[in-house]
């Protein structure tokens, strides 16, 4: 009974915050509602006994992805009026995508509910929750049965990571680069130049700048 | 009726009482740790530190608390009121929430989670929200820039903390904090704890913990001598107190986590007569305060890092070391067949 109450609390908050994500005027609010939505999804996962998935959802999505998302949304200036101009133009396509997604979800979930055979015919049947711990079940599947796929996914991520570095890396003489070794190796003898300035005469700093650049 | 009480009401009541006990003791401990921090700082600089309120200034933190609470809450007119108010609560609540799973002695915790480490990591990765929300809602450039700095710092150091946790759980084969402590039990006493076996990771974890909790020498988000207070610039009175409280609670948590992961939790330094007479929680508190003393000393004698140095240390020094250690530890375990006894289900 308690689980039932919690289910409805989490589910209602999840749906409400999902609605708020798409209806909030301020994009920052939308992101905050998305975070609230993730939180409630975590609650639902815990109720289902999928603790590992719940923690990973919290860690990866709420702790990392949404932080970056919030960063971007807070820094750029989004004009919602400008964005919603083409609404009617894109509405049919959007509806189509939505209907297809909904139909697919109904098919998958309906398959589980109405035809228990589908579950058993899966390539790797899901073990009973009571026999193995969450972590073990995941580990055996990811690093046993599907190890090739997880390595492939890792490689794709690595390529994306290197790609991002390559795109933003500046090379050549234009790049301003710090050389930690030379910074640390500076001593008062090389970093400071003592000059005596005669009164009434301007002192040219050009020589000093040249010297410092060499360091 | 009695059965209903035992199955439905009692568990909730017991959790409530447990949580209350942990909260009260923790907050009192934080008050005195704050004083200890200031006393250590003062002693290193040959000052006396707070010594007016109560004997040896013992009641200083409580006096500060009253002062904070009785001040007027000032909310900037351009601020987003709701988020401005809620941000310090987020910080404080999340900092307190991790304490639910800290085993102070065998079985002395609110919840004994099997995925303890993951819970710790999940909750502490949410800590940045309090900072971003506060910085954004203040509607001030300085607060926002401070929040950006702080977030970037915390996110960077979380990565190496994650790798340190992975090494420890490679060695123990469990994510349960109680079992991690029990896995450190050996006939070598304190030399069987992981601080020796995983010494590089102990150092990496200590430095990352400093950075993660915005402690000096990595206190760039606040940098009170140059930046006023970074993301907290617009905060005053009780909301400010909540931020500070959240910060100190997470510092104490980091000390406790260091104790659990590397210093054998509640285990006595040697498993022989005079040491085993002392109860476990005393050992735990002694070790945690010892780690806190190190935090305090670092604050007192290490100058503040520059921001680029901080980022370099996080990404180019600590991260490669911790990644390499994960590989090395996994290889050693694989090569010498040292698999931990994993408790099934």
Coordinates of C-alpha atoms in Angstrom, one line a residue:
Chain A
X1 CA 0.0 0.0 0.0
X2 CA 2.8 2.4 0.9
X3 CA 4.6 1.6 -2.3
X4 CA 1.3 2.4 -4.2
X5 CA 1.0 5.8 -2.5
X6 CA 4.7 6.6 -3.4
X7 CA 4.1 5.4 -6.9
X8 CA 1.3 7.8 -7.4
X9 CA 3.2 10.7 -5.8
X10 CA 6.2 10.1 -8.0
X11 CA 4.2 9.5 -11.1
X12 CA 2.0 12.7 -10.6
X13 CA 5.1 14.8 -10.0
X14 CA 6.9 13.3 -12.9
X15 CA 4.1 14.0 -15.3
X16 CA 3.4 17.5 -13.9
X17 CA 7.0 18.5 -14.2
X18 CA 7.2 17.0 -17.7
X19 CA 4.3 19.2 -18.7
X20 CA 6.0 22.2 -17.1
X21 CA 9.2 21.5 -19.0
X22 CA 7.4 22.2 -22.3
X23 CA 5.1 25.0 -21.1
X24 CA 7.5 27.0 -18.9
X25 CA 8.2 30.5 -20.3
X26 CA 11.7 30.8 -18.9
X27 CA 14.1 28.2 -20.3
X28 CA 16.0 28.0 -17.0
X29 CA 12.7 27.1 -15.3
X30 CA 12.2 24.4 -17.9
X31 CA 15.6 22.9 -17.1
X32 CA 14.8 23.0 -13.4
X33 CA 11.5 21.2 -14.0
X34 CA 13.4 18.6 -16.1
X35 CA 15.7 18.0 -13.1
X36 CA 12.6 17.6 -10.9
X37 CA 11.3 15.1 -13.5
X38 CA 14.5 13.1 -13.4
X39 CA 14.3 13.0 -9.6
X40 CA 10.9 11.6 -9.7
X41 CA 11.9 9.0 -12.3
X42 CA 14.7 8.0 -9.9
X43 CA 12.0 7.5 -7.2
X44 CA 10.0 5.3 -9.6
X45 CA 13.1 3.2 -10.4
X46 CA 13.8 2.6 -6.7
X47 CA 10.2 1.5 -6.2
X48 CA 10.7 -1.0 -9.0
X49 CA 13.8 -2.4 -7.3
X50 CA 16.2 -1.0 -9.9
X51 CA 18.5 0.8 -7.5
X52 CA 21.5 0.8 -9.7
X53 CA 19.6 2.4 -12.6
X54 CA 18.2 5.0 -10.2
X55 CA 21.6 6.0 -8.9
X56 CA 23.1 6.1 -12.4
X57 CA 20.2 8.2 -13.6
X58 CA 20.8 10.6 -10.7
X59 CA 24.6 10.6 -11.3
X60 CA 24.8 10.9 -15.0
X61 CA 21.7 12.9 -16.0
X62 CA 21.1 15.1 -13.0
X63 CA 24.7 15.3 -11.8
X64 CA 26.4 15.8 -15.1
X65 CA 24.3 16.3 -18.2
X66 CA 21.8 18.7 -16.6
X67 CA 24.6 20.8 -15.1
X68 CA 26.1 21.4 -18.5
X69 CA 22.6 22.0 -19.9
X70 CA 21.9 24.5 -17.2
X71 CA 25.2 26.2 -18.0
X72 CA 24.3 26.6 -21.6
X73 CA 20.8 27.8 -21.0
X74 CA 21.8 30.3 -18.4
X75 CA 24.5 31.8 -20.6
X76 CA 22.7 32.1 -24.0
X77 CA 19.8 34.4 -24.6
X78 CA 16.9 32.5 -25.8
X79 CA 14.0 34.4 -27.3
X80 CA 10.9 32.2 -27.0
X81 CA 8.8 34.4 -29.2
X82 CA 11.2 34.1 -32.0
X83 CA 11.4 30.4 -31.5
X84 CA 7.6 29.9 -31.5
X85 CA 7.1 31.8 -34.8
X86 CA 7.2 28.7 -37.0
X87 CA 5.0 26.7 -34.6
X88 CA 2.1 26.0 -37.0
X89 CA 4.5 25.2 -39.8
X90 CA 6.2 22.5 -37.8
X91 CA 3.2 21.3 -35.9
X92 CA 2.2 18.4 -38.2
X93 CA 5.7 16.9 -38.3
X94 CA 5.9 17.2 -34.5
X95 CA 2.6 15.5 -34.1
X96 CA 3.6 12.7 -36.4
X97 CA 6.8 12.1 -34.5
X98 CA 4.9 12.1 -31.2
X99 CA 2.3 9.7 -32.5
X100 CA 4.9 7.3 -33.7
X101 CA 6.8 7.4 -30.4
X102 CA 3.5 6.9 -28.5
X103 CA 2.5 3.9 -30.7
X104 CA 5.9 2.3 -30.2
X105 CA 5.9 2.7 -26.5
X106 CA 2.4 1.2 -26.3
X107 CA 3.5 -1.7 -28.4
X108 CA 6.5 -2.4 -26.2
X109 CA 4.8 -2.0 -22.9
X110 CA 1.6 -3.7 -24.2
X111 CA 3.7 -6.7 -25.4
X112 CA 5.0 -7.2 -21.8
X113 CA 1.6 -6.9 -20.3
X114 CA -0.5 -9.0 -22.7
X115 CA 2.0 -11.5 -23.9
X116 CA 4.4 -12.8 -21.3
X117 CA 6.1 -15.0 -24.0
X118 CA 7.8 -12.0 -25.5
X119 CA 9.8 -11.5 -22.3
X120 CA 10.9 -15.1 -22.3
X121 CA 11.9 -15.0 -26.0
X122 CA 14.4 -12.2 -25.4
X123 CA 18.0 -13.1 -26.4
X124 CA 19.1 -12.9 -22.8
X125 CA 16.2 -13.5 -20.4
X126 CA 16.0 -11.1 -17.4
X127 CA 16.9 -12.9 -14.2
X128 CA 14.6 -12.8 -11.3
X129 CA 15.3 -9.7 -9.1
X130 CA 15.5 -11.9 -6.0
X131 CA 18.3 -14.2 -7.3
X132 CA 20.9 -11.6 -8.3
X133 CA 21.7 -8.1 -7.1
X134 CA 21.2 -5.2 -9.5
X135 CA 24.9 -4.6 -9.9
X136 CA 25.7 -8.3 -10.7
X137 CA 22.9 -8.6 -13.2
X138 CA 24.1 -5.4 -15.0
X139 CA 27.7 -6.4 -14.8
X140 CA 27.1 -9.9 -16.2
X141 CA 25.0 -8.5 -19.1
X142 CA 27.2 -5.5 -20.0
X143 CA 30.6 -7.1 -19.6
X144 CA 29.7 -10.7 -20.4
X145 CA 26.9 -11.0 -23.0
X146 CA 27.3 -7.5 -24.6
X147 CA 30.9 -6.7 -24.0
X148 CA 31.5 -6.0 -27.7
X149 CA 28.7 -3.4 -27.8
X150 CA 29.9 -1.7 -24.7
X151 CA 33.4 -1.4 -26.0
X152 CA 32.0 -0.1 -29.3
X153 CA 30.0 2.5 -27.4
X154 CA 33.1 3.4 -25.5
X155 CA 35.1 3.9 -28.7
X156 CA 32.4 6.1 -30.2
X157 CA 32.5 8.3 -27.1
X158 CA 36.3 8.4 -27.3
X159 CA 36.1 9.5 -30.9
X160 CA 33.6 12.2 -29.9
X161 CA 35.9 13.3 -27.1
X162 CA 38.9 13.5 -29.4
X163 CA 36.9 15.3 -32.0
X164 CA 35.9 18.0 -29.6
X165 CA 39.5 18.5 -28.6
X166 CA 40.7 18.6 -32.2
X167 CA 38.0 21.2 -33.1
X168 CA 38.9 23.6 -30.4
X169 CA 42.6 23.1 -30.3
X170 CA 44.6 26.0 -31.6
X171 CA 48.0 25.2 -33.0
X172 CA 50.8 27.3 -34.4
X173 CA 52.1 30.7 -33.4
X174 CA 48.6 32.2 -32.8
X175 CA 48.0 29.8 -29.9
X176 CA 48.6 31.3 -26.5
X177 CA 50.1 28.5 -24.5
X178 CA 51.3 28.1 -21.0
X179 CA 54.5 26.3 -20.4
X180 CA 54.4 25.3 -16.8
X181 CA 58.0 24.3 -16.7
X182 CA 59.2 27.8 -17.7
X183 CA 56.8 29.4 -15.3
X184 CA 58.1 27.4 -12.4
X185 CA 61.7 27.8 -13.5
X186 CA 61.5 31.6 -13.3
X187 CA 63.7 33.1 -10.6
X188 CA 64.0 36.7 -9.4
X189 CA 67.1 37.0 -11.6
X190 CA 65.2 36.3 -14.8
X191 CA 61.8 37.7 -13.9
X192 CA 62.7 41.0 -12.4
X193 CA 64.7 43.8 -14.0
X194 CA 66.0 46.7 -11.9
X195 CA 66.0 50.0 -13.7
X196 CA 66.8 53.4 -12.4
X197 CA 64.6 56.1 -13.9
X198 CA 66.0 59.6 -14.1
X199 CA 63.6 62.3 -13.1
X200 CA 62.0 64.2 -16.0
X201 CA 62.8 61.4 -18.4
X202 CA 60.4 58.8 -19.8
X203 CA 61.5 55.2 -19.5
X204 CA 60.9 53.0 -22.4
X205 CA 59.6 49.6 -21.3
X206 CA 60.1 47.9 -24.7
X207 CA 63.4 46.3 -23.6
X208 CA 61.7 44.8 -20.5
X209 CA 58.8 43.4 -22.4
X210 CA 61.1 41.7 -24.9
X211 CA 63.1 40.2 -22.1
X212 CA 59.9 38.8 -20.4
X213 CA 58.6 37.3 -23.7
X214 CA 61.8 35.3 -24.0
X215 CA 61.1 33.6 -20.7
Chain B
X1 CA -3.0 -3.8 15.9
X2 CA 0.3 -4.5 17.5
X3 CA 1.5 -6.2 14.4
X4 CA 0.4 -3.3 12.2
X5 CA 2.3 -1.0 14.4
X6 CA 5.4 -3.2 14.2
X7 CA 5.3 -3.5 10.4
X8 CA 4.1 -0.1 9.4
X9 CA 4.6 2.6 12.0
X10 CA 7.7 1.4 13.8
X11 CA 10.1 1.4 10.8
X12 CA 9.1 5.0 9.9
X13 CA 9.3 6.1 13.5
X14 CA 12.7 4.4 13.9
X15 CA 14.1 6.1 10.7
X16 CA 12.8 9.4 12.0
X17 CA 14.4 9.0 15.4
X18 CA 17.7 7.8 13.8
X19 CA 17.8 10.7 11.4
X20 CA 17.1 13.2 14.1
X21 CA 19.9 11.8 16.3
X22 CA 22.3 11.9 13.4
X23 CA 21.3 15.5 12.5
X24 CA 21.5 16.8 16.0
X25 CA 24.8 15.2 16.8
X26 CA 26.2 16.2 13.4
X27 CA 25.2 19.8 13.7
X28 CA 26.7 20.1 17.3
X29 CA 29.9 18.4 16.0
X30 CA 30.0 20.9 13.1
X31 CA 29.7 23.8 15.5
X32 CA 32.8 22.6 17.4
X33 CA 34.7 21.6 14.3
X34 CA 34.2 25.1 13.0
X35 CA 35.8 26.4 16.2
X36 CA 38.6 23.8 15.9
X37 CA 39.2 25.0 12.3
X38 CA 39.5 28.6 13.5
X39 CA 41.7 27.6 16.4
X40 CA 44.1 25.7 14.2
X41 CA 44.3 28.5 11.8
X42 CA 45.0 30.9 14.6
X43 CA 47.6 28.7 16.3
X44 CA 49.5 28.4 13.0
X45 CA 49.5 32.2 12.7
X46 CA 50.5 32.7 16.4
X47 CA 47.1 34.2 17.2
X48 CA 44.7 33.1 19.9
X49 CA 41.6 32.7 17.8
X50 CA 38.1 33.0 19.2
X51 CA 38.5 33.0 23.0
X52 CA 35.8 35.3 24.4
X53 CA 32.5 33.5 24.2
X54 CA 32.5 30.7 26.8
X55 CA 35.6 29.0 28.2
X56 CA 38.3 28.9 25.5
X57 CA 35.7 30.4 23.1
X58 CA 33.8 27.1 23.0
X59 CA 30.5 28.8 22.5
X60 CA 31.7 31.0 19.6
X61 CA 29.9 29.0 16.9
X62 CA 26.6 29.2 18.8
X63 CA 27.0 33.0 19.2
X64 CA 27.7 33.2 15.5
X65 CA 24.6 31.1 14.8
X66 CA 22.4 33.5 16.9
X67 CA 23.9 36.5 15.2
X68 CA 23.2 35.1 11.7
X69 CA 19.6 34.1 12.6
X70 CA 18.7 37.5 14.1
X71 CA 19.9 39.5 11.1
X72 CA 17.6 40.7 8.4
X73 CA 17.3 38.6 5.3
X74 CA 18.1 40.9 2.3
X75 CA 16.9 39.8 -1.1
X76 CA 18.1 41.9 -4.0
X77 CA 15.2 43.5 -5.9
X78 CA 16.4 42.0 -9.2
X79 CA 16.7 38.5 -7.8
X80 CA 14.5 35.6 -8.6
X81 CA 13.0 35.3 -5.1
X82 CA 11.9 31.7 -5.1
X83 CA 15.2 30.2 -6.5
X84 CA 17.2 32.7 -4.4
X85 CA 15.6 31.4 -1.2
X86 CA 15.6 27.7 -2.2
X87 CA 19.2 27.5 -3.3
X88 CA 20.8 27.4 0.2
X89 CA 18.3 24.8 1.3
X90 CA 19.3 22.6 -1.6
X91 CA 23.0 22.9 -0.6
X92 CA 22.3 22.2 3.0
X93 CA 19.8 19.4 2.5
X94 CA 22.0 17.5 0.0
X95 CA 25.0 17.9 2.4
X96 CA 23.0 16.4 5.2
X97 CA 21.4 13.7 3.0
X98 CA 24.7 11.8 2.5
X99 CA 25.1 11.4 6.2
X100 CA 22.2 8.9 6.1
X101 CA 24.5 6.1 5.1
X102 CA 27.7 6.9 7.1
X103 CA 28.4 3.9 9.4
X104 CA 29.8 5.5 12.6
X105 CA 30.3 2.1 14.1
X106 CA 29.2 -1.4 13.0
X107 CA 25.5 -1.0 12.3
X108 CA 25.3 2.6 13.4
X109 CA 23.8 4.2 10.4
X110 CA 20.4 5.4 9.3
X111 CA 20.4 3.2 6.2
X112 CA 22.7 0.4 5.2
X113 CA 22.6 0.7 1.4
X114 CA 24.1 -1.9 -0.8
X115 CA 24.9 0.7 -3.3
X116 CA 26.3 3.0 -0.7
X117 CA 29.2 4.4 -2.7
X118 CA 26.9 5.1 -5.7
X119 CA 24.6 6.9 -3.4
X120 CA 27.4 9.1 -2.1
X121 CA 28.6 9.9 -5.6
X122 CA 25.0 10.6 -6.8
X123 CA 24.2 12.9 -4.0
X124 CA 27.5 14.7 -3.9
X125 CA 27.3 15.3 -7.7
X126 CA 24.0 17.2 -7.1
X127 CA 25.8 19.6 -4.7
X128 CA 26.6 21.9 -7.6
X129 CA 22.9 22.8 -8.0
X130 CA 22.8 24.8 -4.8
X131 CA 25.7 26.9 -6.2
X132 CA 24.4 27.4 -9.7
X133 CA 20.9 28.2 -8.5
X134 CA 22.2 30.7 -6.0
X135 CA 24.6 32.3 -8.4
X136 CA 22.0 32.6 -11.2
X137 CA 19.1 33.8 -8.9
X138 CA 21.2 36.6 -7.4
X139 CA 21.0 38.4 -10.8
X140 CA 24.5 39.7 -10.3
X141 CA 27.5 39.3 -12.7
X142 CA 29.8 38.6 -9.8
X143 CA 27.6 35.9 -8.2
X144 CA 27.1 34.3 -11.6
X145 CA 30.8 34.2 -12.4
X146 CA 31.5 32.9 -9.0
X147 CA 29.0 30.1 -9.5
X148 CA 30.5 29.2 -12.9
X149 CA 33.9 29.0 -11.4
X150 CA 32.7 26.9 -8.5
X151 CA 30.7 24.5 -10.7
X152 CA 33.6 24.0 -13.1
X153 CA 35.9 23.2 -10.2
X154 CA 33.5 20.8 -8.5
X155 CA 32.7 19.0 -11.7
X156 CA 36.4 18.6 -12.5
X157 CA 37.4 17.1 -9.2
X158 CA 34.4 14.8 -9.1
X159 CA 35.9 12.9 -11.9
X160 CA 39.1 12.0 -10.0
X161 CA 37.0 11.3 -6.8
X162 CA 35.0 8.8 -9.0
X163 CA 38.1 7.0 -10.0
X164 CA 39.4 6.8 -6.5
X165 CA 36.1 5.3 -5.4
X166 CA 36.4 2.8 -8.3
X167 CA 39.8 1.6 -7.1
X168 CA 38.6 1.1 -3.6
X169 CA 35.7 -0.9 -4.7
X170 CA 37.9 -2.9 -7.0
X171 CA 39.9 -4.0 -4.0
X172 CA 36.9 -4.6 -1.7
X173 CA 34.4 -5.9 -4.3
X174 CA 31.5 -4.2 -2.7
X175 CA 29.8 -0.8 -2.7
X176 CA 28.5 -1.1 0.8
X177 CA 30.3 1.2 3.2
X178 CA 30.0 -1.2 6.2
X179 CA 31.5 -4.0 4.1
X180 CA 34.3 -1.7 2.9
X181 CA 35.3 -1.1 6.5
X182 CA 35.1 -4.8 7.3
X183 CA 37.2 -5.6 4.3
X184 CA 40.1 -3.6 5.8
X185 CA 40.2 -5.8 8.9
X186 CA 43.4 -7.8 9.0
X187 CA 46.1 -9.0 11.4
X188 CA 48.3 -6.0 10.4
X189 CA 46.0 -3.6 12.2
X190 CA 46.5 -0.1 10.8
X191 CA 48.9 -1.2 8.1
X192 CA 46.2 -3.4 6.6
X193 CA 44.0 -0.3 5.9
X194 CA 43.9 1.0 2.4
X195 CA 45.8 4.2 3.1
X196 CA 49.0 2.2 2.8
X197 CA 48.0 -0.2 0.0
X198 CA 46.5 2.5 -2.1
X199 CA 48.7 5.4 -0.9
X200 CA 48.6 7.4 -4.2
X201 CA 44.8 7.2 -4.2
X202 CA 44.7 8.4 -0.6
X203 CA 46.7 11.5 -1.5
X204 CA 44.6 12.1 -4.7
X205 CA 41.4 11.7 -2.7
X206 CA 42.6 14.1 0.0
X207 CA 43.4 16.8 -2.5
X208 CA 40.2 16.2 -4.5
X209 CA 38.2 16.4 -1.3
X210 CA 39.7 19.7 -0.5
X211 CA 38.8 21.0 -4.0
X212 CA 35.4 19.4 -4.0
X213 CA 34.4 21.1 -0.7
X214 CA 35.9 24.5 -1.8
X215 CA 38.4 24.4 1.0
X216 CA 41.6 26.4 0.9
X217 CA 44.0 26.2 -1.1
X218 CA 41.2 25.7 -3.6
X219 CA 38.7 28.1 -2.2
X220 CA 38.5 30.1 -5.4
X221 CA 34.7 30.3 -5.5
X222 CA 34.8 32.3 -2.3
X223 CA 38.3 33.7 -2.1
X224 CA 37.2 36.1 0.6
X225 CA 40.3 38.3 0.3
X226 CA 39.8 39.0 -3.5
X227 CA 36.3 38.1 -4.6
X228 CA 34.2 38.9 -1.5
X229 CA 32.3 35.6 -1.6
X230 CA 31.7 34.5 -5.2
X231 CA 28.3 33.0 -5.6
X232 CA 27.3 33.9 -2.0
X233 CA 27.9 37.6 -2.6
X234 CA 24.2 38.6 -2.4
X235 CA 23.4 36.3 0.5
X236 CA 23.1 37.5 4.1
X237 CA 21.8 36.2 7.4
X238 CA 20.1 32.8 7.6
X239 CA 20.5 31.8 3.9
X240 CA 24.2 32.6 4.1
X241 CA 24.3 30.5 7.3
X242 CA 22.7 27.6 5.4
X243 CA 25.4 27.8 2.7
X244 CA 28.2 27.9 5.3
X245 CA 26.5 25.0 7.2
X246 CA 26.2 23.0 4.1
X247 CA 29.8 23.5 3.2
X248 CA 31.0 22.5 6.7
X249 CA 28.7 19.5 6.7
X250 CA 30.1 18.3 3.4
X251 CA 33.7 18.9 4.7
X252 CA 32.9 16.7 7.8
X253 CA 31.4 14.1 5.4
X254 CA 34.5 14.1 3.3
X255 CA 36.6 13.5 6.5
X256 CA 34.2 10.6 7.4
X257 CA 34.5 9.2 3.9
X258 CA 38.3 9.3 4.0
X259 CA 38.1 7.5 7.3
X260 CA 35.8 4.8 5.9
X261 CA 37.6 4.3 2.6
X262 CA 41.2 4.6 3.7
X263 CA 41.5 4.6 7.5
X264 CA 39.5 1.6 8.5
X265 CA 36.4 3.3 9.8
X266 CA 35.7 2.2 13.4
X267 CA 38.5 -0.4 13.5
X268 CA 41.1 0.0 16.3
X269 CA 44.6 0.7 15.1
X270 CA 45.8 -2.7 16.3
X271 CA 43.5 -5.6 17.1
X272 CA 45.0 -6.2 20.6
X273 CA 43.9 -5.6 24.1
X274 CA 44.2 -1.9 25.1
X275 CA 43.0 -0.7 21.7
X276 CA 40.0 -3.0 21.4
X277 CA 38.6 -1.7 24.7
X278 CA 37.8 1.6 23.1
X279 CA 34.4 1.5 21.4
X280 CA 34.2 1.7 17.6
X281 CA 32.6 5.1 17.4
X282 CA 35.4 6.7 19.4
X283 CA 37.9 5.4 16.8
X284 CA 35.7 6.7 14.0
X285 CA 35.4 10.2 15.5
X286 CA 39.1 10.3 16.4
X287 CA 40.1 9.4 12.8
X288 CA 37.6 11.8 11.3
X289 CA 38.8 14.7 13.5
X290 CA 42.4 13.7 12.6
X291 CA 41.5 14.1 8.9
X292 CA 39.8 17.4 9.7
X293 CA 43.0 18.5 11.4
X294 CA 44.8 17.9 8.2
X295 CA 42.2 19.9 6.3
X296 CA 42.7 22.7 8.8
X297 CA 46.5 22.7 8.6
X298 CA 46.3 22.8 4.8
X299 CA 44.1 25.8 5.0
X300 CA 46.6 27.5 7.4
X301 CA 49.8 27.0 5.5
X302 CA 49.1 26.5 1.7
X303 CA 48.6 29.7 -0.4
X304 CA 45.6 29.8 -2.7
X305 CA 45.9 28.3 -6.1
X306 CA 45.4 30.3 -9.3
X307 CA 42.4 29.2 -11.3
X308 CA 44.3 27.8 -14.2
X309 CA 46.7 26.0 -11.8
X310 CA 43.6 24.4 -10.2
X311 CA 42.2 23.2 -13.5
X312 CA 45.6 21.9 -14.5
X313 CA 46.1 20.0 -11.3
X314 CA 42.6 18.4 -11.6
X315 CA 42.7 17.4 -15.2
X316 CA 46.4 16.9 -16.0
X317 CA 47.8 15.6 -12.8
X318 CA 45.2 14.0 -10.6
X319 CA 43.0 12.5 -13.3
X320 CA 45.8 10.6 -15.1
X321 CA 47.2 9.4 -11.8
X322 CA 43.9 8.1 -10.7
X323 CA 43.1 6.5 -14.1
X324 CA 46.5 4.8 -14.2
X325 CA 45.9 3.5 -10.7
X326 CA 42.5 2.0 -11.7
X327 CA 44.3 0.1 -14.5
X328 CA 47.2 -0.9 -12.3
X329 CA 45.0 -2.1 -9.4
X330 CA 42.8 -4.1 -11.8
X331 CA 45.8 -5.6 -13.5
X332 CA 47.4 -6.7 -10.2
X333 CA 44.1 -8.2 -9.0
X334 CA 43.7 -10.0 -12.3
X335 CA 47.3 -11.2 -12.6
X336 CA 47.7 -12.5 -9.0
X337 CA 44.2 -13.7 -8.7
X338 CA 43.4 -11.5 -5.8
X339 CA 39.7 -11.3 -6.4
X340 CA 37.8 -10.1 -3.4
X341 CA 35.2 -12.4 -2.0
X342 CA 32.1 -10.9 -3.5
X343 CA 29.0 -11.4 -1.4
X344 CA 26.3 -12.5 -3.7
X345 CA 22.9 -11.0 -3.7

